[in-house]
Coordinates of C-alpha atoms and ligand atoms in Angstrom, one line a residue:
M241 CA -10.1 37.0 31.9
P242 CA -8.5 39.8 34.3
L243 CA -9.5 40.1 37.6
R244 CA -12.0 43.4 38.6
P245 CA -9.6 46.2 38.5
L246 CA -9.4 48.1 42.4
A247 CA -8.3 51.1 43.4
V248 CA -5.3 50.1 45.7
P249 CA -2.9 52.3 47.6
L250 CA 0.4 53.4 45.7
A251 CA 2.3 51.3 49.0
D252 CA 0.5 48.2 47.5
A253 CA 1.0 49.1 44.0
L254 CA 4.5 47.9 42.9
G255 CA 4.1 45.5 40.0
C256 CA 1.0 46.4 39.1
V257 CA -0.7 46.9 36.1
T258 CA -2.8 49.5 35.7
S259 CA -6.6 49.6 33.9
V260 CA -7.4 52.6 33.0
A261 CA -4.9 56.3 31.4
L262 CA -3.8 57.6 34.8
T263 CA -4.8 61.4 34.4
A264 CA -2.5 64.4 36.7
E265 CA -4.6 66.8 38.2
E266 CA -1.3 68.6 39.5
A267 CA 1.4 70.7 37.1
V268 CA 5.3 69.2 38.2
P269 CA 7.2 71.2 39.1
P270 CA 3.8 72.9 40.7
W271 CA 5.7 76.3 40.6
A272 CA 8.7 77.8 38.7
N273 CA 11.6 76.7 41.2
S274 CA 15.7 77.2 41.5
A275 CA 17.8 74.3 40.0
V276 CA 20.8 75.3 41.4
D277 CA 22.1 76.8 44.8
G278 CA 22.3 80.2 43.9
F279 CA 20.9 84.1 43.2
A280 CA 17.5 85.4 41.6
V281 CA 18.2 88.1 39.4
R282 CA 16.5 89.7 36.6
S283 CA 18.4 89.1 33.6
A284 CA 18.8 92.2 31.9
D285 CA 20.4 93.6 35.6
V286 CA 23.6 91.2 34.8
A287 CA 23.6 91.1 30.8
A288 CA 26.9 93.7 32.1
A289 CA 28.9 91.5 34.0
P290 CA 30.8 91.8 36.1
V291 CA 28.0 93.7 38.5
S292 CA 28.3 93.8 41.5
L293 CA 23.8 93.4 43.4
P294 CA 22.4 94.1 46.7
V295 CA 21.3 90.6 47.7
I296 CA 17.8 92.0 50.1
G297 CA 16.7 88.4 51.3
T298 CA 17.1 84.4 51.1
I299 CA 14.6 82.2 50.2
P300 CA 15.2 78.0 51.3
A301 CA 13.2 75.2 49.9
G302 CA 9.7 75.4 52.0
A303 CA 9.7 78.9 51.8
P304 CA 7.0 81.0 50.5
P305 CA 8.9 83.2 47.1
E306 CA 10.1 86.7 49.0
P307 CA 11.8 89.2 48.6
A308 CA 10.6 90.4 45.1
V309 CA 13.6 90.9 43.4
G310 CA 12.9 94.5 42.6
P311 CA 15.3 96.4 39.1
G312 CA 19.2 96.2 40.3
Q313 CA 18.4 93.4 43.4
A314 CA 19.5 90.1 43.3
V315 CA 17.9 87.3 46.5
R316 CA 19.2 84.5 47.5
I317 CA 17.8 81.2 46.8
L318 CA 18.5 77.6 47.2
T319 CA 18.0 74.3 45.0
G320 CA 14.3 73.7 44.9
A321 CA 13.2 77.0 45.8
P322 CA 10.3 79.1 44.4
L323 CA 11.4 81.7 41.9
P324 CA 10.2 85.0 43.8
P325 CA 8.4 87.9 41.7
G326 CA 10.8 90.4 39.5
A327 CA 12.9 87.4 39.0
D328 CA 13.6 85.8 36.0
A329 CA 16.4 83.8 35.8
V330 CA 19.0 82.1 39.0
V331 CA 22.9 82.7 38.6
M332 CA 24.9 80.1 40.4
V333 CA 27.0 80.3 43.2
E334 CA 29.6 79.3 41.6
D335 CA 29.2 81.9 39.3
T336 CA 29.3 84.6 42.4
D337 CA 31.5 86.1 44.5
V338 CA 29.9 86.5 48.2
W339 CA 33.1 87.7 49.7
D340 CA 33.7 91.3 50.0
G341 CA 37.4 91.9 48.6
R342 CA 38.4 94.8 50.5
S343 CA 37.5 93.3 54.7
G344 CA 37.6 89.8 53.8
R345 CA 34.5 89.7 54.7
E346 CA 31.6 87.3 54.0
A347 CA 29.3 89.9 51.7
V348 CA 26.0 87.9 52.3
G349 CA 26.3 86.7 55.4
S350 CA 24.0 84.6 57.6
S351 CA 21.4 87.1 57.4
G352 CA 20.8 86.4 53.8
V353 CA 21.4 90.5 53.0
G354 CA 24.8 92.1 51.6
T355 CA 26.2 92.3 48.7
V356 CA 27.0 89.8 45.9
E357 CA 29.1 90.1 42.5
V358 CA 27.8 88.7 39.6
R359 CA 30.7 87.7 37.7
K360 CA 28.8 86.1 34.0
P361 CA 25.5 87.4 32.4
V362 CA 22.7 84.7 32.1
A363 CA 19.8 84.2 29.8
V364 CA 16.0 84.2 30.9
G365 CA 15.2 81.4 32.2
A366 CA 19.0 80.1 33.0
N367 CA 18.6 77.8 35.9
V368 CA 15.0 78.2 36.6
R369 CA 12.6 74.8 36.3
S370 CA 9.3 76.3 34.8
A371 CA 5.7 75.3 35.7
G372 CA 5.0 72.3 34.4
D373 CA 8.3 71.4 32.5
D374 CA 7.9 67.3 33.7
I375 CA 4.4 66.8 33.6
A376 CA 2.0 69.3 33.1
A377 CA -2.0 69.6 34.6
G378 CA -4.5 67.2 32.5
Q379 CA -1.7 65.4 31.0
T380 CA -2.1 61.6 30.8
V381 CA 0.7 60.6 32.4
F382 CA 0.4 56.5 32.1
G383 CA -1.7 54.6 29.9
P384 CA -3.7 51.6 30.9
G385 CA -1.6 48.4 30.5
T386 CA 1.6 50.4 32.2
V387 CA 3.3 47.7 34.4
L388 CA 3.7 50.2 37.8
G389 CA 8.0 50.9 39.1
P390 CA 9.5 52.9 41.7
G391 CA 9.3 55.7 38.7
H392 CA 5.9 55.4 37.9
L393 CA 5.0 55.2 41.3
G394 CA 7.1 58.3 42.3
V395 CA 5.4 60.1 39.6
L396 CA 1.7 59.0 41.1
A397 CA 3.2 60.5 44.5
S398 CA 4.6 64.1 42.6
I399 CA 0.9 64.4 41.3
G400 CA -0.8 63.9 44.8
V401 CA -2.0 59.8 43.7
R402 CA -3.1 58.2 47.2
K403 CA -5.1 55.1 45.7
V404 CA -4.2 53.7 41.9
P405 CA -6.8 51.6 40.1
V406 CA -5.2 48.5 39.0
F407 CA -5.9 44.6 37.9
P408 CA -4.8 43.6 41.9
R409 CA -2.8 41.1 42.4
A410 CA -3.9 37.6 42.3
R411 CA -4.6 35.5 45.4
V412 CA -2.6 31.7 44.9
G413 CA -3.5 29.3 47.0
V414 CA -0.4 26.2 47.2
L415 CA -1.3 23.0 48.3
S416 CA 0.7 20.5 48.0
T417 CA -0.5 16.4 48.3
G418 CA 1.6 13.4 49.2
D419 CA 1.1 10.7 52.1
E420 CA 5.0 10.7 52.3
L421 CA 4.7 15.0 53.4
V422 CA 6.6 15.9 56.4
D423 CA 6.5 19.8 57.3
G424 CA 8.3 20.1 60.6
P425 CA 11.7 19.5 61.8
E426 CA 11.5 15.6 62.8
P427 CA 13.3 13.4 61.7
L428 CA 12.2 11.6 58.7
R429 CA 11.1 7.8 59.2
P430 CA 10.8 6.1 56.4
G431 CA 9.5 6.3 53.4
Q432 CA 9.2 10.4 54.4
I433 CA 10.7 13.8 52.3
R434 CA 10.0 17.2 53.6
D435 CA 7.9 19.6 51.6
S436 CA 10.1 21.7 49.2
N437 CA 7.8 22.8 46.7
R438 CA 5.1 24.2 48.8
R439 CA 7.8 26.8 50.2
T440 CA 8.7 27.0 46.4
L441 CA 5.6 27.7 44.6
L442 CA 4.6 30.0 47.1
A443 CA 7.9 31.9 46.4
L444 CA 7.0 31.7 42.7
V445 CA 4.0 33.3 43.4
A446 CA 5.4 36.1 45.1
E447 CA 8.0 36.7 42.6
A448 CA 5.0 36.7 39.9
N449 CA 4.1 39.5 42.0
A450 CA 0.6 37.7 43.0
T451 CA -0.2 36.9 46.6
P452 CA 1.0 33.3 48.2
V453 CA -2.2 31.7 50.3
D454 CA -0.6 29.3 51.5
L455 CA -3.0 26.0 52.0
G456 CA -0.6 23.4 53.8
H457 CA -0.7 20.6 52.4
A458 CA -3.0 17.4 52.0
R459 CA -2.7 13.0 53.1
D460 CA -3.6 11.1 49.7
D461 CA -7.0 11.0 50.8
E462 CA -10.0 12.2 49.5
A463 CA -11.8 13.7 52.1
A464 CA -8.4 15.4 53.3
V465 CA -7.7 17.0 49.7
R466 CA -11.5 18.1 49.4
G467 CA -11.6 19.7 52.5
A468 CA -7.9 21.6 51.6
L469 CA -9.4 22.7 48.3
R470 CA -12.6 24.1 49.5
A471 CA -10.8 25.9 52.2
G472 CA -8.4 27.7 49.2
L473 CA -11.5 28.0 47.0
E474 CA -13.1 30.0 49.6
R475 CA -10.1 32.7 49.5
C476 CA -7.9 32.4 46.6
D477 CA -8.6 33.6 42.5
A478 CA -6.5 30.7 41.8
I479 CA -4.8 27.4 43.5
L480 CA -1.8 25.2 42.9
T481 CA -1.5 22.1 43.9
S482 CA 1.2 19.8 43.2
G483 CA 1.6 16.2 43.6
G484 CA -0.7 13.4 42.6
V485 CA -1.2 14.3 38.7
S486 CA 1.2 11.4 37.4
V487 CA -0.4 8.1 35.8
G488 CA -0.3 5.3 38.2
D489 CA -0.8 8.4 40.9
F490 CA -3.7 7.4 43.4
D491 CA -6.9 9.3 42.3
F492 CA -7.3 11.4 45.0
V493 CA -6.5 14.6 43.5
K494 CA -7.8 13.8 40.7
V495 CA -11.5 12.6 42.1
V496 CA -11.5 15.8 44.4
L497 CA -11.2 18.1 41.1
D498 CA -13.4 15.6 39.0
E499 CA -16.3 16.5 41.5
L500 CA -15.7 20.1 42.5
S501 CA -15.5 20.9 38.5
G502 CA -17.9 19.0 37.8
G503 CA -16.0 17.1 35.1
S504 CA -14.4 19.3 33.5
F505 CA -11.1 18.9 35.0
T506 CA -8.4 17.8 31.6
W507 CA -5.8 15.6 32.7
M508 CA -2.9 15.3 30.7
Q509 CA 0.9 14.3 29.6
V510 CA 2.5 17.3 27.7
A511 CA 4.9 16.1 25.8
I512 CA 7.5 17.6 27.5
R513 CA 10.3 17.0 29.7
P514 CA 9.7 17.6 33.0
A515 CA 6.7 18.5 33.8
K516 CA 4.9 15.9 31.0
P517 CA 1.7 15.5 33.8
L518 CA -0.4 18.2 34.5
A519 CA -4.0 18.8 34.7
F520 CA -5.9 21.9 34.8
G521 CA -9.9 22.9 35.3
V522 CA -12.1 25.9 36.6
V523 CA -13.8 25.2 39.7
D524 CA -16.7 27.8 40.2
G525 CA -15.0 30.1 38.7
T526 CA -11.6 29.7 39.8
P527 CA -8.3 27.8 37.9
V528 CA -6.6 25.7 39.5
F529 CA -3.2 23.9 38.2
G530 CA -2.9 20.4 39.1
L531 CA 1.2 20.9 38.8
P532 CA 3.6 17.2 39.1
G533 CA 5.3 16.3 42.8
N534 CA 8.7 15.9 40.8
P535 CA 10.2 19.0 42.6
V536 CA 11.7 20.2 39.2
S537 CA 8.9 19.3 37.1
S538 CA 6.1 21.4 39.2
M539 CA 8.8 24.6 38.9
V540 CA 9.0 24.3 35.2
S541 CA 5.2 23.8 35.0
F542 CA 4.5 26.4 37.2
E543 CA 6.5 28.7 34.6
L544 CA 5.1 27.5 31.3
F545 CA 1.5 26.9 32.2
A546 CA 0.4 28.9 35.6
R547 CA 2.6 31.4 35.7
P548 CA 1.3 33.3 32.3
A549 CA -2.1 32.8 33.0
L550 CA -1.5 34.2 36.6
R551 CA -0.1 37.4 34.8
H552 CA -2.9 37.1 32.4
M553 CA -5.4 37.8 35.4
M554 CA -2.9 40.5 37.3
G555 CA -3.0 42.4 33.6
H556 CA 0.3 42.0 32.1
T557 CA -0.3 41.3 27.9
D558 CA 3.5 40.0 27.6
A559 CA 3.5 36.7 27.1
G560 CA 6.2 35.9 30.3
R561 CA 9.5 35.3 29.9
P562 CA 11.9 36.8 27.3
Q563 CA 13.2 34.3 24.9
V564 CA 16.7 34.8 23.5
V565 CA 18.5 32.4 21.3
A566 CA 21.1 32.2 23.0
V567 CA 24.5 30.3 21.9
A568 CA 25.8 27.0 23.8
D569 CA 28.8 27.0 25.1
E570 CA 28.7 23.3 25.5
A571 CA 26.9 20.3 23.7
L572 CA 23.1 19.2 24.9
R573 CA 22.9 16.3 24.6
R574 CA 19.6 14.5 24.7
R575 CA 17.8 11.1 23.4
P576 CA 15.2 10.9 20.9
D577 CA 11.8 10.2 22.7
G578 CA 9.5 12.8 20.7
K579 CA 9.2 15.2 23.7
L580 CA 11.1 18.8 23.8
H581 CA 13.4 19.0 26.9
L582 CA 13.3 22.1 28.9
A583 CA 17.1 21.9 30.2
R584 CA 18.3 23.9 32.9
A585 CA 21.2 26.3 32.2
V586 CA 23.2 28.8 33.9
A587 CA 22.7 31.8 31.0
R588 CA 25.6 34.3 31.2
W589 CA 26.4 37.6 28.7
G590 CA 29.1 36.9 26.3
S591 CA 31.8 39.8 25.1
D592 CA 30.1 39.3 21.9
G593 CA 26.8 40.3 23.1
R594 CA 25.3 37.0 23.0
V595 CA 23.9 35.4 25.5
H596 CA 25.6 32.0 26.1
V597 CA 24.6 28.9 27.8
R598 CA 25.6 25.9 30.0
P599 CA 23.7 23.1 30.9
L600 CA 23.9 22.1 34.5
A601 CA 24.6 18.9 35.7
G602 CA 21.5 17.2 37.2
Q603 CA 19.0 17.1 34.4
A604 CA 16.2 14.8 36.4
S605 CA 13.7 16.2 37.9
H606 CA 14.3 15.0 40.8
H607 CA 17.2 17.2 40.5
L608 CA 16.0 20.6 42.9
H609 CA 19.6 22.0 43.4
A610 CA 20.3 22.1 39.8
M611 CA 17.2 24.0 39.3
A612 CA 17.6 26.8 41.7
E613 CA 21.1 27.4 40.1
A614 CA 19.5 27.6 36.6
N615 CA 18.7 31.2 35.2
A616 CA 17.5 29.7 32.0
L617 CA 16.1 26.6 30.3
C618 CA 17.2 25.8 26.8
L619 CA 14.3 24.6 24.7
V620 CA 15.9 21.2 22.9
G621 CA 13.9 19.9 20.3
D622 CA 13.6 16.1 19.7
G623 CA 16.2 14.1 18.2
D624 CA 20.3 13.8 19.5
G625 CA 20.5 17.1 20.5
L626 CA 22.8 20.4 19.8
E627 CA 26.7 20.5 19.7
A628 CA 28.4 23.1 21.2
G629 CA 28.3 26.6 19.5
S630 CA 25.1 26.1 18.2
D631 CA 22.1 28.5 18.9
V632 CA 19.3 27.8 21.3
T633 CA 16.1 28.7 22.0
T634 CA 16.4 29.8 25.9
L635 CA 13.9 30.8 28.3
L636 CA 15.4 33.4 30.6
L637 CA 13.7 32.7 34.2
A638 CA 16.2 35.8 35.5
N639 CA 18.2 38.3 34.2
P640 CA 21.5 36.6 32.3
L641 CA 24.6 36.5 34.4
P642 CA 27.1 39.7 33.3
Ligands
AMP218 P1 3.3 12.3 42.4 O1 3.5 13.4 41.5 O2 2.3 13.2 43.6 O3 3.6 10.9 42.3 O4 4.9 13.0 42.9 C1 6.1 12.8 42.4 C2 7.4 13.1 43.0 O5 7.9 14.1 43.8 C3 7.2 11.9 44.2 O6 8.4 11.2 44.2 C4 6.8 12.6 44.9 O7 7.6 12.6 46.9 C5 7.7 13.9 45.3 N1 7.2 15.5 46.0 C6 5.7 15.5 45.4 N2 5.2 15.9 46.6 C7 6.2 16.7 46.8 C8 6.5 18.4 47.3 N3 5.9 18.5 48.0 N4 7.6 18.5 47.6 C9 8.5 17.4 47.3 N5 8.5 16.3 47.2 C10 7.4 16.1 46.0
MG219 MG1 2.4 11.6 45.4

């Protein structure tokens, strides 16, 4: 279920999804203005160009639209300045001569008055941006379900919107579990490893436009896991744990999540590689994803299971990462094992306009370095794999390289 919509300041709305249609209360531009630096005139007065007109004033951007242009007169105007009454067109400065040929002096000086020679006629409306020609007052600017990008935020700012109704960012807690994990910089003792999953998962949450909440790491101990989860449930819309879900694990995560969810937690062995073990359940309305501990597995399960759910909570209607049928530039070897393999690969645009993929060396579930270099997961079905040159359905985690 999507989170309850909220009006958030524009400054916080990048990447959020609108919950309702948004209507402009102001027109953009708010008034007719000049698209160029030049001279505001009456088109009829320059129909017989070249003609000389007296320049009776200057309107810079930000100034009121005065003086008015009378018959046979011109007003110097700068880009974005309001069109003065009486004028119906602007001659661009490149089509004029502001130098006095006889004296060699500038005919329109800093005082802004003098004479201009218009070399070409202009049509009514030339170089004028009319009021509302970008956005009309009363117009629906964006429908519900719009993902707000930089341009959308600019449009909303241009019509005076300060807060925008969107599905808020999900606050997503990330908890690591395991007695072997170390947080600090101290040297590792035998049996210890550094906690990498938390850093990765917090970053994946942020990249999904959700708000990461660091829940630290819990030891393989029922009370520690229960305490960390309870604290997370109080302030998060969703929780990701890593570790402690595989077969043969010390069962602390399982025991606690079963208890907290009233026995509604599901423990799965998904027929994929990596990322086979997965747990999912809802605790008091908060979804909790029990991701596997192996670093690549936790990233892949985040991509396949957690990310689409989090995006759904934040109002996104797309299914997630884009899928393309890519060309395998190298063979994608595997052994039959009844599972779908997700090979970590580098995807590039080929000169044929298609995406080409190459598998990375290091396809085991602890090979985080290869995963870090991957921008694609190739879906290799059960069997002996694919020959070089084959088509392979590929999930793009980022844009293909050029
Ligand atoms: P588990 O699912 O707890 O059995 O963990 C599977 C593997 O992932 C083990 O080799 C763990 O040491 C490793 N692992 C678990 N949690 C983390 C973590 N936060 N960072 C790095 N490796 C981890
Ligand atoms: Mg563990």
